[in-house]
Amino acid sequence: RIMAAVARRTVLATLRRKSGFLGESRPFSSCCVLGQKFNMPPSGNDLPRPGGIASMMRLPVQTDTQGLDACFVGIPLDIGTSNRSGTRFGPRQIRTESVMLRPYNNWTGAAPFDSLQVADIGDVFINMYDLKDAVKKIREAYTKIVANGCKPLTLGGDHTLTYPILQAIKDKYGPVGLVHVDAHADTSDMQLGEKVTHGTPFRRAVEDGLLDCPRVVQIGLRGTGYTSADYGWSRQQGFRVVQAEEVWYKSLAPLMEEVRAQMGDGPVYLSFDIDSLDPAYAPGTGTPEIGGLTSHQGLEIIRGCRGLNLVGCDLVEVSPPYDPSGNTALTAANLLFEMLCVLPGVQYRRG
């Protein structure tokens, strides 16, 4: 009993020290606790939730992806937005709200921290005054992130960021399939004379050959349009378009069976705009549209990606100033954890 008590005190002291608790100023270590093989988020019973460094799930922080199977990475970008800004604060708020997350998925049985080495690698350094340069820096950063096969889970940030990420992903894996969850198609050619904005990433991605177009699905599109054929360009490229009205009051599990068949075995990227959810669930975003997906439909979409060859994911357009409750960022944190749970190689356990 004495030895067990000593061991427990040692574990707790180590967790607190590695989490910057009690005034420690050094960054997290990526080392494991008492020989533990994989990084494990600290329990709220061992480290008070308001304490520690606000990394994603209070995971260890690294400056690169050495030794990692997956990583959380932030992009504090909002200079590509067309309406309300504030998504530059998204990554920080998502990390703050992620203290509520626990390491096991009690419904699916996913145990990502029993099977993958995961850390938070901080934020991409971007130019806050020049969008074109910011995009260049994002591509350069992600080229390094994915070089060793690490799968990035991105905290955004406005949707412009998906374009340079896909550029880096294509350099590594070739053209990819895409599961795009959004209120908007984001396939405009230009916005106010600019080719690169948060409304154009998937038009640019097609032009650059980044996408395997027959393996692209867009889910949740809705709202008023500029013409009666706003989604026509997507369909012309071979995308499957699922408007929000098609799935009102429905489970999306059957749809995701079809999506898995569409995607096949090839590499797939998942891009989830928080405005795909109805603003009743996620008001903290820049271009909200009523009549959106529910939070449980969002869970069904991500859980339905299990079995796909996912090579990266992002969660974008969280704008904390428009949701003082923090619930939009909390929802985003949960969805990012769900993305981690469906990455290839994750073990599943049942209690």
Short mmCIF file of N, CA and C in Angstrom, two decimals, residues 12-113:
data_model
loop_
_atom_site.label_atom_id
_atom_site.label_comp_id
_atom_site.label_asym_id
_atom_site.label_seq_id
_atom_site.Cartn_x
_atom_site.Cartn_y
_atom_site.Cartn_z
N LEU A 12 1.22 11.90 -10.03
CA LEU A 12 0.54 13.20 -9.94
C LEU A 12 1.54 14.34 -10.03
N ALA A 13 2.66 14.21 -9.32
CA ALA A 13 3.66 15.27 -9.35
C ALA A 13 4.23 15.43 -10.75
N THR A 14 4.43 14.31 -11.44
CA THR A 14 4.97 14.37 -12.80
C THR A 14 3.99 15.03 -13.75
N LEU A 15 2.70 14.65 -13.65
CA LEU A 15 1.67 15.26 -14.50
C LEU A 15 1.62 16.76 -14.29
N ARG A 16 1.64 17.17 -13.02
CA ARG A 16 1.54 18.60 -12.74
C ARG A 16 2.76 19.36 -13.24
N ARG A 17 3.94 18.75 -13.04
CA ARG A 17 5.16 19.40 -13.49
C ARG A 17 5.18 19.52 -15.01
N LYS A 18 4.78 18.45 -15.73
CA LYS A 18 4.83 18.46 -17.18
C LYS A 18 3.74 19.35 -17.78
N SER A 19 2.76 19.72 -16.98
CA SER A 19 1.67 20.56 -17.47
C SER A 19 1.84 22.01 -17.08
N GLY A 20 3.02 22.39 -16.63
CA GLY A 20 3.27 23.77 -16.28
C GLY A 20 2.55 24.20 -15.01
N PHE A 21 2.15 23.25 -14.16
CA PHE A 21 1.40 23.57 -12.96
C PHE A 21 2.36 24.01 -11.86
N LEU A 22 1.85 24.74 -10.90
CA LEU A 22 2.64 25.21 -9.76
C LEU A 22 3.79 26.10 -10.19
N GLY A 23 3.56 26.90 -11.22
CA GLY A 23 4.53 27.92 -11.59
C GLY A 23 5.63 27.48 -12.51
N GLU A 24 5.61 26.21 -12.98
CA GLU A 24 6.65 25.78 -13.91
C GLU A 24 6.55 26.60 -15.20
N SER A 25 7.68 27.14 -15.67
CA SER A 25 7.65 27.99 -16.85
C SER A 25 8.15 27.31 -18.10
N ARG A 26 8.73 26.11 -17.96
CA ARG A 26 9.26 25.46 -19.15
C ARG A 26 8.14 24.81 -19.94
N PRO A 27 8.31 24.60 -21.25
CA PRO A 27 7.25 24.00 -22.05
C PRO A 27 7.02 22.55 -21.68
N PHE A 28 5.89 22.02 -22.14
CA PHE A 28 5.59 20.61 -21.90
C PHE A 28 6.72 19.76 -22.45
N SER A 29 6.95 18.65 -21.82
CA SER A 29 7.85 17.64 -22.36
C SER A 29 7.02 16.65 -23.16
N SER A 30 7.63 16.06 -24.18
CA SER A 30 6.93 15.03 -24.93
C SER A 30 7.21 13.65 -24.35
N CYS A 31 7.91 13.60 -23.23
CA CYS A 31 8.21 12.33 -22.61
C CYS A 31 6.95 11.72 -22.00
N CYS A 32 6.94 10.43 -21.83
CA CYS A 32 5.80 9.74 -21.26
C CYS A 32 5.96 9.59 -19.76
N VAL A 33 4.87 9.46 -19.06
CA VAL A 33 4.88 9.35 -17.62
C VAL A 33 5.13 7.91 -17.21
N LEU A 34 6.18 7.69 -16.42
CA LEU A 34 6.50 6.38 -15.86
C LEU A 34 6.46 5.27 -16.92
N GLY A 35 7.12 5.51 -18.03
CA GLY A 35 7.25 4.49 -19.05
C GLY A 35 6.04 4.33 -19.95
N GLN A 36 5.03 5.18 -19.80
CA GLN A 36 3.85 5.10 -20.66
C GLN A 36 4.27 5.31 -22.11
N LYS A 37 3.77 4.46 -23.01
CA LYS A 37 4.24 4.48 -24.40
C LYS A 37 3.77 5.70 -25.15
N PHE A 38 2.51 6.12 -24.93
CA PHE A 38 1.93 7.23 -25.68
C PHE A 38 1.58 8.39 -24.75
N ASN A 39 1.60 9.59 -25.31
CA ASN A 39 1.15 10.76 -24.54
C ASN A 39 -0.32 10.58 -24.16
N MET A 40 -0.65 10.96 -22.94
CA MET A 40 -2.02 10.83 -22.45
C MET A 40 -2.45 12.16 -21.82
N PRO A 41 -3.60 12.72 -22.23
CA PRO A 41 -4.05 13.95 -21.57
C PRO A 41 -4.24 13.73 -20.07
N PRO A 42 -3.86 14.69 -19.24
CA PRO A 42 -4.05 14.52 -17.80
C PRO A 42 -5.51 14.55 -17.41
N SER A 43 -5.85 13.77 -16.43
CA SER A 43 -7.22 13.73 -15.93
C SER A 43 -7.54 14.99 -15.14
N GLY A 44 -8.81 15.39 -15.20
CA GLY A 44 -9.25 16.51 -14.39
C GLY A 44 -9.20 16.21 -12.91
N ASN A 45 -9.04 14.92 -12.54
CA ASN A 45 -8.89 14.54 -11.15
C ASN A 45 -7.45 14.64 -10.68
N ASP A 46 -6.52 14.67 -11.63
CA ASP A 46 -5.11 14.77 -11.29
C ASP A 46 -4.55 16.17 -11.49
N LEU A 47 -5.12 16.90 -12.42
CA LEU A 47 -4.70 18.28 -12.69
C LEU A 47 -5.97 19.10 -12.85
N PRO A 48 -6.24 20.07 -11.98
CA PRO A 48 -7.48 20.84 -12.07
C PRO A 48 -7.67 21.43 -13.46
N ARG A 49 -8.89 21.36 -13.96
CA ARG A 49 -9.15 21.80 -15.33
C ARG A 49 -8.76 23.25 -15.58
N PRO A 50 -8.90 24.16 -14.64
CA PRO A 50 -8.45 25.54 -14.91
C PRO A 50 -6.93 25.69 -14.91
N GLY A 51 -6.20 24.63 -14.54
CA GLY A 51 -4.76 24.73 -14.41
C GLY A 51 -4.01 24.18 -15.61
N GLY A 52 -2.71 24.40 -15.60
CA GLY A 52 -1.85 23.88 -16.66
C GLY A 52 -1.82 24.80 -17.86
N ILE A 53 -1.01 24.41 -18.83
CA ILE A 53 -0.88 25.16 -20.07
C ILE A 53 -2.01 24.78 -21.01
N ALA A 54 -2.60 25.74 -21.67
CA ALA A 54 -3.79 25.49 -22.50
C ALA A 54 -3.42 24.96 -23.87
N SER A 55 -2.77 23.81 -23.91
CA SER A 55 -2.61 23.11 -25.18
C SER A 55 -3.88 22.34 -25.46
N MET A 56 -4.01 21.76 -26.65
CA MET A 56 -5.19 20.97 -26.96
C MET A 56 -5.24 19.75 -26.04
N MET A 57 -6.28 19.66 -25.25
CA MET A 57 -6.48 18.60 -24.27
C MET A 57 -5.36 18.56 -23.23
N ARG A 58 -4.59 19.66 -23.13
CA ARG A 58 -3.44 19.77 -22.24
C ARG A 58 -2.39 18.67 -22.54
N LEU A 59 -2.31 18.33 -23.81
CA LEU A 59 -1.30 17.37 -24.27
C LEU A 59 0.08 18.00 -24.24
N PRO A 60 1.12 17.16 -24.27
CA PRO A 60 2.47 17.70 -24.42
C PRO A 60 2.61 18.57 -25.66
N VAL A 61 3.48 19.54 -25.59
CA VAL A 61 3.75 20.44 -26.71
C VAL A 61 5.10 20.13 -27.31
N GLN A 62 5.15 20.04 -28.62
CA GLN A 62 6.40 19.89 -29.35
C GLN A 62 6.51 21.01 -30.38
N THR A 63 7.72 21.20 -30.88
CA THR A 63 7.93 22.21 -31.91
C THR A 63 7.95 21.61 -33.31
N ASP A 64 7.92 20.27 -33.41
CA ASP A 64 7.89 19.60 -34.71
C ASP A 64 7.12 18.30 -34.57
N THR A 65 7.08 17.50 -35.63
CA THR A 65 6.28 16.27 -35.61
C THR A 65 7.13 15.02 -35.42
N GLN A 66 8.36 15.18 -34.96
CA GLN A 66 9.22 14.02 -34.76
C GLN A 66 8.57 13.04 -33.79
N GLY A 67 8.44 11.79 -34.22
CA GLY A 67 7.89 10.75 -33.37
C GLY A 67 6.38 10.75 -33.24
N LEU A 68 5.69 11.62 -33.97
CA LEU A 68 4.24 11.74 -33.82
C LEU A 68 3.50 11.03 -34.95
N ASP A 69 2.37 10.41 -34.58
CA ASP A 69 1.46 9.85 -35.57
C ASP A 69 0.43 10.90 -36.01
N ALA A 70 0.07 11.78 -35.09
CA ALA A 70 -0.89 12.85 -35.38
C ALA A 70 -0.55 14.05 -34.51
N CYS A 71 -0.98 15.21 -34.93
CA CYS A 71 -0.71 16.42 -34.14
C CYS A 71 -1.87 17.38 -34.26
N PHE A 72 -2.07 18.16 -33.22
CA PHE A 72 -2.97 19.31 -33.27
C PHE A 72 -2.12 20.54 -33.59
N VAL A 73 -2.61 21.37 -34.50
CA VAL A 73 -1.86 22.56 -34.90
C VAL A 73 -2.85 23.68 -35.18
N GLY A 74 -2.55 24.87 -34.72
CA GLY A 74 -3.44 26.00 -34.90
C GLY A 74 -2.99 26.94 -36.01
N ILE A 75 -3.97 27.58 -36.65
CA ILE A 75 -3.68 28.62 -37.64
C ILE A 75 -4.58 29.81 -37.30
N PRO A 76 -4.05 30.84 -36.62
CA PRO A 76 -4.87 31.98 -36.16
C PRO A 76 -5.09 33.01 -37.27
N LEU A 77 -5.88 32.61 -38.26
CA LEU A 77 -6.05 33.40 -39.48
C LEU A 77 -7.48 33.93 -39.58
N ASP A 78 -7.64 35.21 -39.88
CA ASP A 78 -8.97 35.72 -40.22
C ASP A 78 -8.93 36.84 -41.26
N ILE A 79 -7.81 37.02 -41.95
CA ILE A 79 -7.73 38.09 -42.93
C ILE A 79 -8.25 37.65 -44.30
N GLY A 80 -8.81 36.43 -44.36
CA GLY A 80 -9.47 35.99 -45.59
C GLY A 80 -10.98 36.02 -45.48
N THR A 81 -11.50 36.54 -44.37
CA THR A 81 -12.95 36.50 -44.14
C THR A 81 -13.67 37.58 -44.92
N SER A 82 -14.96 37.31 -45.22
CA SER A 82 -15.77 38.23 -46.01
C SER A 82 -16.83 38.95 -45.17
N ASN A 83 -17.03 38.54 -43.93
CA ASN A 83 -18.06 39.17 -43.11
C ASN A 83 -17.48 39.45 -41.72
N ARG A 84 -17.85 38.70 -40.73
CA ARG A 84 -17.37 38.94 -39.37
C ARG A 84 -16.01 38.28 -39.16
N SER A 85 -15.08 39.01 -38.62
CA SER A 85 -13.76 38.46 -38.36
C SER A 85 -13.74 37.83 -36.96
N GLY A 86 -12.55 37.52 -36.46
CA GLY A 86 -12.42 36.97 -35.12
C GLY A 86 -11.92 35.54 -35.07
N THR A 87 -11.80 34.89 -36.25
CA THR A 87 -11.33 33.50 -36.23
C THR A 87 -9.85 33.38 -35.89
N ARG A 88 -9.14 34.50 -35.87
CA ARG A 88 -7.75 34.44 -35.39
C ARG A 88 -7.69 33.97 -33.94
N PHE A 89 -8.79 34.16 -33.21
CA PHE A 89 -8.83 33.73 -31.82
C PHE A 89 -9.38 32.31 -31.66
N GLY A 90 -9.77 31.69 -32.77
CA GLY A 90 -10.35 30.36 -32.71
C GLY A 90 -9.46 29.30 -32.10
N PRO A 91 -8.21 29.14 -32.58
CA PRO A 91 -7.36 28.09 -32.02
C PRO A 91 -7.17 28.20 -30.51
N ARG A 92 -6.97 29.41 -30.02
CA ARG A 92 -6.75 29.58 -28.58
C ARG A 92 -7.99 29.20 -27.78
N GLN A 93 -9.17 29.62 -28.26
CA GLN A 93 -10.39 29.33 -27.51
C GLN A 93 -10.74 27.84 -27.58
N ILE A 94 -10.50 27.21 -28.71
CA ILE A 94 -10.74 25.77 -28.82
C ILE A 94 -9.86 25.03 -27.82
N ARG A 95 -8.61 25.40 -27.74
CA ARG A 95 -7.72 24.75 -26.77
C ARG A 95 -8.22 24.97 -25.34
N THR A 96 -8.66 26.18 -25.04
CA THR A 96 -9.16 26.47 -23.69
C THR A 96 -10.35 25.57 -23.35
N GLU A 97 -11.28 25.44 -24.28
CA GLU A 97 -12.48 24.64 -24.01
C GLU A 97 -12.18 23.14 -24.01
N SER A 98 -11.06 22.73 -24.60
CA SER A 98 -10.75 21.30 -24.70
C SER A 98 -10.42 20.66 -23.37
N VAL A 99 -10.30 21.46 -22.29
CA VAL A 99 -10.02 20.85 -20.98
C VAL A 99 -11.15 19.93 -20.54
N MET A 100 -12.34 20.06 -21.13
CA MET A 100 -13.46 19.20 -20.78
C MET A 100 -13.38 17.81 -21.42
N LEU A 101 -12.47 17.64 -22.36
CA LEU A 101 -12.39 16.37 -23.08
C LEU A 101 -11.64 15.32 -22.27
N ARG A 102 -12.09 14.08 -22.41
CA ARG A 102 -11.45 12.94 -21.76
C ARG A 102 -10.91 12.01 -22.85
N PRO A 103 -9.98 11.11 -22.53
CA PRO A 103 -9.23 10.41 -23.58
C PRO A 103 -9.94 9.26 -24.27
N TYR A 104 -11.11 8.84 -23.77
CA TYR A 104 -11.80 7.70 -24.38
C TYR A 104 -13.17 8.12 -24.90
N ASN A 105 -13.56 7.53 -26.03
CA ASN A 105 -14.87 7.80 -26.62
C ASN A 105 -15.83 6.74 -26.11
N ASN A 106 -16.74 7.14 -25.24
CA ASN A 106 -17.59 6.17 -24.57
C ASN A 106 -18.67 5.57 -25.46
N TRP A 107 -18.92 6.13 -26.63
CA TRP A 107 -19.89 5.54 -27.54
C TRP A 107 -19.22 4.62 -28.55
N THR A 108 -18.20 5.13 -29.24
CA THR A 108 -17.57 4.32 -30.29
C THR A 108 -16.53 3.36 -29.75
N GLY A 109 -16.02 3.63 -28.54
CA GLY A 109 -14.96 2.79 -27.99
C GLY A 109 -13.57 3.19 -28.44
N ALA A 110 -13.45 4.28 -29.19
CA ALA A 110 -12.14 4.70 -29.68
C ALA A 110 -11.23 5.08 -28.53
N ALA A 111 -9.99 4.62 -28.62
CA ALA A 111 -8.97 4.90 -27.61
C ALA A 111 -7.73 5.44 -28.30
N PRO A 112 -7.80 6.66 -28.82
CA PRO A 112 -6.70 7.16 -29.66
C PRO A 112 -5.37 7.27 -28.92
N PHE A 113 -5.41 7.55 -27.62
CA PHE A 113 -4.16 7.75 -26.88
C PHE A 113 -3.57 6.43 -26.39
#
